[in-house]
Amino acid sequence: MSDSLYQEIILDHYKNPHGRGLREPFDAEAHHVNPTCGDEITVRVATDGATLNDLSYDGQGCSISQASASVLYELLNGRRIEDAFAVEKSFVELMQSKGAIEPDEAVLGDGIAFVGVAKYPARIKCALLSWMAFKDALSRAVATTEGGSPS
Amino acid sequence: MAREVTSPLDVDRVRKDFPILQRRLAGDHPLVYLDSANTSQKPQPVLDTLTEHYTRHNANVARAVHQLGEEATAAYEGARDTIATFIGAPSRDEVIFAKNASEALNLVANTLASGLADDPRYRLGPGDDIVITEMEHHSNIVPWQLAAQRTGARLRWFGITDEGRLDLAQLDELITPRTKVVSLVHQSNILGTLNDVALIAARAHEVGALVLVDGAQSVPHMPIDVRELGVDLLAFTGHKMCGPTGIGVLWGRSEVLDALPPFLGGGEMIETVAMEGSTFAAAPHKFEAGTPPIAQAVGLGAAADYLSGLGMAHVNAHVESITAYALNMLADVDGVTIIGPDSPVDRGGTISFTLDGIHPHDVGQVLDEHGVAVRVGHHCARPVCVRYGIPATTRASFYVYTTTDDIDALADGLERVKRFFG
Ligand SMILES: Cc1ncc(COP(=O)(O)O)c(C=O)c1O
């Protein structure tokens, strides 16, 4: 069982996280917690409205939540905004699939390793924590750049 | 290494009473159930009582003249007698059935906050203090925060020492003539700490405050006599003491229950109802609006009988010996830090710990894969985690059916966890 949940890829990201640490400058920041287990993550995004110039994060939590943040960074940093949202949507779909969909490696990269996590209802929130914070931060950053200054 | 454990319980026989302990889990692992502080397993006599009730005696209580109605009423009220005896209540009318400990605690907080009591001692308002502790379950924090918000009363609390004990240095400064109610946990569900309730109650009574005790973790584990405890109100929950879910108890001294206004309104809690207003039944019915959890109360009575059959002093001694054994075993696992008292003195069979560098979620998941069921997280006592600067703990908790083999399986499991994430 541990093999399907704790894929080697997940353990690798957990032990050697990519892009970890909060960086400046940034345009929006979101802090999310998982109230049942106390896992926390802060995600920052820097964007000019077209490209995600930086995605940085820091947090504490289980291997699943920490590895998933590392994968988030690896997949989305430097991407175009609409692509980032599309990948985010695809990852959320995967996590809500109960393990029933075949993940597309071309879209999700190392994210496909989380297909096993989708079969553990108690751990889905762990995998989604950083992604939800990211979506929150990016949506706010985009709203600010699009909204411009008042009047 | 061999460590002697002497217990007055014949655990092998006790285990035969709990059918679930025979279960094989995924991977054909036997069940090692170390989550009894969360909910206990149920012995056959309780399961039989529930089935018997529904198959032979099912009817509503207190409102039917037919034979089944009388049987159901007798069984429900009989359970009240059993619980009264179990906790040494001077009167059966002091035993109120609720849905769980949370509801029982909310009942007290809400009735005090409602402002409907005739006697001002039972009305919270500005200038009053509510005193709790930092080691409470959320069920004994949030209702008081809400009560304070509603009434303008102030919420204060005892802190915790590094050793996991209540810091009573400020006893006289925290509990003052402003204090109207002190509500505290008897045995912490996260630290395992057993609190000196009598000492705190004595100070509270000196200043005329009410004392409510959350006995969710203590009533299942030790002989309790409410007269000796020296408190005014005691809340506990059935599912942690071999009973079904959906049933809890609030015990209160008659004088206190008489003075408190009703909690929920509805059927069976009234004396007479007119469109202009109503008068209320006496306790306990005053606090039991609507159809109560009948089968659950009857099941809880069977659970109390089962525990009395084992002998609560024996239950306590068994859990104490298992706890001492477990503390020793865990001390030998590199990287384990106990959160809470690390000696078996004045503590119960609930041990929280951290494992260096490995998140409790991961610990619990890998243990589960070997059939070892523990709880991970903040255990509905987040302020305790904050106090010790940790996000969560892994918690193993014991009961009448826990064996040293279970503890050995835990210790082995922790070694596997370390290898896996090492
Ligand atoms: C100390 C303590 N208080 C209160 C509760 C609440 O019990 P229940 O969830 O049955 O209302 C629990 C158990 O979860 C507990 O351990």
XYZ file of C-alpha atoms and ligand atoms in Angstrom:
589
model
C 0.000 0.000 0.000
C 2.701 2.443 0.936
C 3.999 1.919 -2.575
C 0.930 3.411 -4.173
C 0.710 6.317 -1.715
C 4.347 7.131 -1.116
C 5.714 6.940 -4.640
C 9.485 7.322 -4.939
C 8.905 10.635 -6.777
C 6.938 11.965 -3.819
C 9.604 10.938 -1.329
C 12.266 12.563 -3.536
C 10.430 15.866 -3.639
C 9.842 15.640 0.106
C 13.493 15.045 0.913
C 14.831 17.497 -1.692
C 12.201 20.170 -2.217
C 12.515 22.421 -5.255
C 12.170 26.182 -5.040
C 11.430 26.237 -1.347
C 11.701 29.476 0.656
C 9.783 32.742 0.387
C 11.214 35.260 -2.058
C 10.848 38.939 -2.976
C 9.439 40.617 -4.927
C 5.952 39.227 -5.042
C 2.521 40.526 -6.025
C 0.289 38.386 -3.874
C 0.602 35.918 -1.052
C -1.773 33.351 0.429
C -1.493 31.405 3.646
C -3.554 28.228 3.934
C -3.914 25.777 6.787
C -5.387 22.343 6.992
C -7.511 22.628 10.137
C -7.563 18.909 10.791
C -3.822 18.373 10.944
C -2.290 21.805 11.343
C -0.326 21.693 8.090
C 0.440 25.216 6.870
C 1.728 26.740 3.702
C 2.430 30.241 2.435
C 2.614 30.734 -1.323
C 3.798 33.899 -3.057
C 3.473 34.739 -6.701
C 5.143 37.419 -8.815
C 3.516 38.120 -12.153
C 3.298 40.796 -14.832
C -0.190 39.575 -15.694
C 1.001 37.266 -18.480
C 3.734 35.132 -16.967
C 4.278 33.635 -13.538
C 7.696 35.114 -12.930
C 8.179 33.566 -9.535
C 6.359 31.157 -7.295
C 7.850 30.765 -3.847
C 6.570 28.946 -0.809
C 7.317 27.871 2.704
C 5.426 25.734 5.123
C 5.352 22.807 7.419
C 3.498 19.584 7.115
C 3.536 15.975 6.078
C 5.487 14.491 3.204
C 2.475 14.655 0.903
C 1.803 18.358 1.455
C 5.467 19.320 1.231
C 6.194 17.217 -1.841
C 3.141 18.561 -3.562
C 4.365 22.139 -3.028
C 7.691 21.210 -4.587
C 5.932 19.713 -7.606
C 3.745 22.813 -7.838
C 6.851 24.977 -8.081
C 8.569 22.739 -10.568
C 5.545 22.555 -12.858
C 4.341 26.125 -12.811
C 7.206 28.480 -12.135
C 7.883 30.600 -15.233
C 4.751 29.428 -17.041
C 2.125 31.568 -18.760
C -0.766 32.404 -16.457
C -3.440 30.590 -18.459
C -1.263 27.480 -18.607
C -0.696 27.657 -14.865
C -4.428 27.771 -14.197
C -4.996 24.887 -16.624
C -2.432 22.685 -14.891
C -3.873 23.626 -11.539
C -7.331 22.577 -12.732
C -5.980 19.312 -14.024
C -4.215 18.531 -10.716
C -7.373 19.240 -8.728
C -9.315 16.933 -11.066
C -6.762 14.215 -10.521
C -7.020 14.566 -6.747
C -10.815 14.380 -6.862
C -10.809 11.354 -9.162
C -10.602 8.689 -6.405
C -7.777 7.295 -8.512
C -10.104 6.575 -11.424
C -8.505 8.748 -14.119
C -5.281 8.142 -15.974
C -3.154 11.233 -15.354
C -1.496 12.906 -18.333
C 2.237 13.156 -17.721
C 2.595 15.753 -20.487
C 0.409 18.108 -18.408
C 1.173 17.064 -14.853
C 4.803 15.921 -14.925
C 5.789 14.577 -11.504
C 2.259 15.444 -10.399
C 1.113 12.092 -11.783
C 2.754 10.427 -8.784
C -0.124 11.766 -6.679
C -2.683 9.530 -8.365
C -2.289 7.092 -5.451
C -2.975 9.824 -2.895
C -6.401 10.361 -4.495
C -7.412 6.972 -3.081
C -6.799 8.151 0.498
C -9.586 10.600 1.357
C -7.789 11.719 4.513
C -4.725 12.775 2.505
C -6.262 14.562 -0.484
C -6.363 17.829 1.436
C -2.653 17.459 2.164
C -1.875 17.171 -1.536
C -4.113 20.108 -2.436
C -2.991 22.492 0.316
C -0.271 24.323 -1.628
C -2.287 24.237 -4.852
C -5.251 25.914 -3.204
C -3.009 28.571 -1.691
C -1.386 29.062 -5.084
C -4.727 29.466 -6.845
C -5.785 31.958 -4.217
C -2.586 34.000 -4.520
C -2.507 33.968 -8.305
C -6.181 34.916 -8.628
C -5.567 37.897 -6.394
C -2.407 38.937 -8.222
C -4.198 38.730 -11.571
C -7.176 40.693 -10.258
C -4.826 43.454 -9.126
C -2.905 43.683 -12.400
C -6.134 43.565 -14.432
C -8.034 45.930 -12.211
C -5.343 48.590 -12.469
C -5.735 51.663 -10.316
C -9.199 52.895 -9.396
C -10.925 55.371 -11.819
C 13.806 -6.716 26.403
C 11.345 -8.306 28.798
C 9.425 -5.977 30.995
C 6.991 -7.286 33.551
C 3.458 -6.076 33.468
C 1.080 -7.021 36.201
C -2.544 -6.351 35.560
C -5.598 -7.450 37.496
C -7.466 -7.976 34.204
C -7.391 -11.214 32.258
C -6.815 -9.361 28.995
C -7.095 -12.420 26.781
C -10.557 -13.031 28.115
C -11.521 -9.384 27.866
C -10.408 -9.335 24.236
C -12.807 -12.167 23.421
C -15.655 -9.823 24.377
C -14.732 -7.412 21.566
C -15.500 -9.015 18.190
C -13.855 -6.227 16.202
C -10.459 -7.152 17.640
C -10.588 -10.324 15.506
C -10.659 -8.259 12.329
C -7.974 -8.607 9.708
C -7.141 -5.412 7.892
C -5.828 -4.806 4.384
C -2.670 -6.843 3.862
C -4.033 -9.430 6.331
C -2.662 -7.481 9.270
C -4.351 -8.072 12.620
C -5.868 -4.938 14.135
C -3.715 -3.156 16.700
C -6.186 -0.609 18.007
C -4.444 2.224 19.840
C -7.110 4.896 19.395
C -9.442 4.329 22.325
C -9.214 7.931 23.519
C -10.880 8.781 20.230
C -13.540 6.136 20.581
C -13.464 2.797 22.350
C -14.472 -0.507 20.829
C -17.728 -2.145 21.894
C -18.075 -5.439 23.761
C -20.603 -8.092 22.751
C -22.998 -7.422 25.669
C -23.424 -3.817 24.458
C -23.984 -4.938 20.877
C -26.492 -7.546 22.085
C -28.337 -4.989 24.187
C -28.730 -2.674 21.198
C -30.032 -5.484 19.001
C -32.334 -6.755 21.726
C -33.720 -3.277 22.270
C -34.522 -2.715 18.612
C -35.771 -6.250 17.963
C -38.004 -6.587 21.029
C -38.660 -3.374 22.945
C -38.553 -0.509 20.454
C -41.036 2.290 21.158
C -40.908 5.938 22.136
C -40.454 6.718 25.813
C -42.621 8.492 28.348
C -45.490 9.004 25.968
C -46.969 5.598 25.220
C -49.357 3.564 27.319
C -48.770 0.375 25.387
C -46.590 -2.480 26.552
C -43.634 -1.727 24.303
C -43.718 1.917 25.347
C -43.551 0.862 28.957
C -40.694 -1.535 28.293
C -38.718 1.091 26.388
C -39.342 3.667 29.114
C -38.286 1.225 31.800
C -35.106 0.409 29.875
C -34.274 4.093 29.272
C -34.927 5.113 32.873
C -33.144 1.966 34.036
C -30.058 3.164 32.201
C -30.301 6.392 34.173
C -30.246 4.389 37.404
C -27.236 2.435 36.196
C -25.312 5.589 35.322
C -26.249 7.236 38.617
C -24.795 4.249 40.480
C -21.757 4.129 38.194
C -20.698 7.676 39.138
C -22.004 7.695 42.698
C -24.717 10.282 42.042
C -26.854 10.840 45.142
C -29.985 10.971 42.964
C -30.968 9.501 39.587
C -32.587 12.849 38.750
C -29.115 14.361 38.600
C -28.272 12.339 35.480
C -29.144 14.056 32.193
C -28.777 12.243 28.907
C -27.286 14.309 26.095
C -25.936 13.431 22.694
C -22.263 13.488 23.742
C -19.839 15.309 26.022
C -19.784 18.294 23.695
C -23.521 18.780 24.038
C -23.326 18.371 27.797
C -20.635 21.073 28.011
C -22.594 23.328 25.667
C -25.675 22.831 27.799
C -23.945 24.372 30.788
C -22.282 27.196 28.850
C -25.494 28.069 27.038
C -27.800 28.004 30.021
C -25.409 30.179 32.024
C -25.103 32.565 29.067
C -28.838 32.679 28.384
C -29.502 35.081 31.241
C -32.760 33.250 31.988
C -31.867 31.948 35.439
C -33.724 33.562 38.350
C -30.665 33.410 40.571
C -27.938 35.852 39.421
C -25.248 33.304 40.360
C -26.352 31.394 37.253
C -26.277 34.340 34.850
C -23.078 35.335 33.087
C -22.548 38.981 32.319
C -20.011 41.804 32.140
C -17.720 41.768 35.149
C -17.825 37.979 35.413
C -14.925 35.629 34.695
C -15.065 32.201 33.118
C -11.937 30.160 33.868
C -10.769 27.228 31.758
C -7.343 25.765 30.959
C -4.993 25.682 28.007
C -5.259 21.878 27.851
C -8.977 21.724 27.138
C -10.540 19.863 24.256
C -12.077 22.340 21.801
C -15.458 21.212 23.206
C -14.570 22.948 26.452
C -13.073 26.056 24.860
C -15.364 27.131 22.062
C -18.658 27.040 24.046
C -17.065 29.381 26.601
C -15.669 31.706 23.957
C -19.175 31.966 22.534
C -20.649 32.467 25.999
C -18.133 35.223 26.720
C -18.967 36.904 23.413
C -22.669 36.773 24.093
C -22.572 38.008 27.661
C -19.542 40.259 27.953
C -17.995 37.936 30.526
C -14.208 37.521 30.360
C -12.502 34.235 29.502
C -9.324 33.366 31.408
C -7.263 30.192 31.543
C -4.574 28.262 33.353
C -1.407 27.696 31.326
C 0.581 24.478 31.049
C 4.095 23.766 32.308
C 6.875 22.288 30.181
C 6.157 18.934 31.843
C 2.559 18.953 30.679
C 0.951 19.860 34.005
C -1.436 22.673 34.761
C 0.441 25.715 36.012
C -1.342 26.378 39.276
C 1.063 29.029 40.517
C -1.558 31.669 39.750
C -4.457 29.741 41.263
C -5.574 32.558 43.533
C -5.028 35.247 40.913
C -6.969 33.388 38.232
C -9.872 32.249 40.354
C -11.182 35.300 42.160
C -14.493 36.579 43.471
C -15.196 37.665 39.864
C -15.122 34.025 38.750
C -18.540 32.581 38.076
C -17.630 29.271 36.542
C -14.515 27.129 36.297
C -14.589 24.439 33.637
C -11.702 22.038 33.277
C -10.725 18.696 31.912
C -10.134 15.874 34.382
C -7.789 13.916 32.119
C -6.331 15.599 29.051
C -7.085 13.834 25.793
C -3.802 14.981 24.244
C -1.293 15.055 27.113
C -2.787 12.295 29.237
C -2.378 14.529 32.303
C -4.679 13.838 35.228
C -5.587 17.134 36.865
C -6.053 17.806 40.561
C -9.703 18.706 40.234
C -10.363 18.709 43.989
C -7.722 21.364 44.606
C -9.089 23.678 41.935
C -12.678 23.018 42.974
C -11.852 23.934 46.556
C -10.529 27.334 45.480
C -13.469 27.863 43.131
C -15.968 27.111 45.865
C -14.168 29.477 48.213
C -15.109 32.299 45.844
C -18.571 30.932 45.080
C -17.872 29.762 41.521
C -19.467 26.754 39.856
C -17.173 23.906 38.855
C -17.784 21.876 35.708
C -15.496 18.966 34.895
C -14.991 17.431 31.475
C -14.723 13.747 32.330
C -14.750 12.458 28.739
C -11.382 10.763 29.279
C -11.505 10.023 32.987
C -14.925 8.447 33.507
C -14.105 5.569 31.118
C -10.870 4.818 32.947
C -11.177 5.163 36.686
C -13.654 4.779 39.505
C -15.505 8.086 39.769
C -17.600 9.160 42.695
C -19.056 12.592 42.104
C -19.463 13.154 45.828
C -15.732 12.717 46.366
C -14.765 14.723 43.292
C -16.242 17.784 44.965
C -17.523 19.427 41.800
C -20.909 20.740 40.698
C -21.218 19.327 37.198
C -19.578 16.506 35.252
C -19.800 15.851 31.514
C -18.824 12.625 29.769
C -19.491 10.693 26.606
C -20.712 7.138 26.056
C -18.680 6.103 23.046
C -15.354 6.328 24.860
C -16.520 3.923 27.580
C -17.658 0.924 25.511
C -21.041 2.501 24.789
C -22.637 3.516 21.492
C -22.158 6.872 19.798
C -24.918 9.456 20.159
C -25.151 9.362 23.934
C -23.463 11.486 26.568
C -24.157 12.463 30.140
C -24.282 15.606 32.191
C -24.373 15.020 35.908
C -25.137 18.007 38.117
C -25.905 18.615 41.765
C -29.694 18.899 42.193
C -29.469 22.442 43.459
C -27.516 23.508 40.370
C -29.755 21.721 37.909
C -32.814 23.244 39.538
C -31.329 26.727 39.218
C -30.277 26.432 35.579
C -32.872 27.412 32.974
C -33.814 24.962 30.183
C -31.408 24.440 27.292
C -33.374 23.191 24.269
C -37.139 23.529 24.107
C -39.452 20.813 22.878
C -41.441 17.753 23.789
C -41.119 16.155 27.224
C -39.213 19.037 28.812
C -42.343 20.923 29.806
C -44.866 20.880 32.584
C -47.509 22.813 30.703
C -47.529 24.789 27.484
C -49.855 27.640 26.648
C -49.522 30.012 23.732
C -48.658 32.759 26.206
C -45.847 30.803 27.857
C -44.747 27.508 29.343
C -43.589 25.999 32.577
C -40.954 23.337 32.678
C -40.476 19.831 33.968
C -38.022 19.214 36.769
C -34.526 17.874 36.055
C -33.541 15.660 34.367
C -36.439 15.998 31.902
C -36.121 19.773 31.814
C -32.917 19.244 29.841
C -34.083 16.399 27.593
C -36.183 17.992 24.870
C -37.558 15.724 22.179
C -37.191 11.989 21.666
C -33.950 11.114 23.409
C -31.301 8.680 22.153
C -33.192 5.748 23.671
C -31.343 2.703 22.391
C -28.064 4.559 22.891
C -28.857 5.279 26.539
C -29.814 1.643 27.069
C -26.570 0.624 25.350
C -24.623 2.970 27.604
C -26.237 1.333 30.619
C -25.018 -2.032 29.322
C -21.543 -0.548 28.846
C -21.467 0.726 32.429
C -22.582 -2.722 33.614
C -19.839 -4.320 31.554
C -17.179 -2.007 33.020
C -18.523 -2.513 36.543
C -18.270 -6.249 35.910
C -14.574 -5.833 35.146
C -14.276 -3.464 38.097
C -13.285 0.133 37.474
C -10.341 -0.157 39.862
C -9.088 -3.049 37.715
C -9.674 -1.110 34.516
C -7.636 1.731 35.944
C -4.842 -0.530 37.144
C -4.656 -2.291 33.796
C -4.399 0.909 31.801
C -1.845 2.236 34.276
C 0.394 -0.806 33.827
C 0.112 -0.666 30.035
C 0.903 3.055 30.141
C 4.017 2.483 32.228
C 5.118 -0.232 29.801
C 4.457 2.000 26.796
C 6.341 4.959 28.286
C 9.346 2.679 28.756
C 9.129 1.247 25.258
C 8.786 4.667 23.668
C 11.724 6.004 25.659
C 13.825 3.374 23.867
C 12.800 4.507 20.391
C 15.354 7.017 19.128
C 13.801 10.285 18.043
C 10.632 9.967 20.102
C 9.738 12.919 22.326
C 6.789 12.498 24.679
C 4.483 15.526 24.755
C 3.045 15.455 28.256
C 4.078 13.762 31.507
C 6.729 11.143 30.729
C 6.287 9.206 33.948
C 3.226 7.114 34.776
C 2.351 9.305 37.768
C -0.939 11.245 37.615
C -1.480 10.504 33.997
C -3.816 8.295 31.990
C -3.427 5.868 29.128
C -3.033 8.411 26.372
C 0.460 9.179 25.108
C 1.221 11.885 22.571
C 4.621 12.053 20.988
C 6.609 13.394 18.084
C 9.132 11.513 15.997
C 12.120 13.608 14.906
C 11.788 15.016 11.427
C 8.754 12.959 10.468
C 5.325 14.489 10.351
C 2.630 12.718 12.429
C 0.503 12.233 9.318
C 3.258 10.189 7.773
C 3.825 8.301 11.010
C 0.143 7.407 11.253
C -0.099 6.416 7.607
C 2.811 3.997 7.703
C 1.639 2.558 11.037
C -1.793 2.028 9.508
C -0.255 0.064 6.704
C 0.918 -2.385 9.352
C -2.443 -2.536 11.073
C -1.544 -0.140 13.898
C -4.335 2.417 14.382
C -3.268 5.630 16.156
C -4.558 9.164 15.925
C -2.532 11.973 14.407
C -3.187 15.699 14.393
C -3.933 18.242 17.081
C -6.598 16.035 18.717
C -9.068 18.909 19.035
C -6.645 20.568 21.446
C -4.805 22.913 19.120
C -3.715 25.353 21.856
C -1.635 22.540 23.372
C 0.238 22.042 20.095
C 0.788 25.788 19.872
C 2.050 25.781 23.468
C 4.732 23.230 22.583
C 5.488 24.750 19.184
C 4.502 21.684 17.198
C 1.925 21.337 14.433
C 0.591 17.991 15.571
C 1.365 14.814 17.470
C 0.964 11.095 17.066
C -1.172 9.713 19.873
C -1.492 6.154 21.136
C -4.243 5.476 23.639
C -5.114 2.374 25.607
C -8.045 0.608 27.170
C -9.200 -2.627 28.781
C -8.252 -4.723 25.754
C -4.789 -3.241 25.138
C -1.914 -5.699 25.444
C 1.845 -5.349 25.660
C 1.886 -6.949 22.191
C -0.012 -3.922 20.924
C 2.670 -1.657 22.375
C 5.429 -3.795 20.893
C 3.712 -3.525 17.508
C 3.710 0.250 17.911
C 7.408 0.345 18.758
C 8.237 -1.937 15.792
C 6.044 0.185 13.578
C 7.906 3.339 14.582
C 11.196 1.719 13.586
C 9.662 0.925 10.186
C 8.475 4.508 9.850
C 11.999 5.745 10.494
C 13.473 3.345 7.945
C 10.870 4.370 5.387
C 11.474 8.102 5.651
C 15.125 7.830 6.710
C -11.387 15.586 26.878
C -12.504 15.519 25.894
N -13.541 16.356 26.013
C -14.579 16.318 25.173
C -14.615 15.424 24.131
C -15.782 15.459 23.212
O -16.481 14.267 23.198
P -17.624 14.082 22.119
O -16.947 14.255 20.794
O -18.134 12.708 22.321
O -18.626 15.141 22.368
C -13.553 14.537 23.953
C -13.505 13.568 22.854
O -13.427 13.809 21.698
C -12.480 14.591 24.856
O -11.433 13.770 24.722
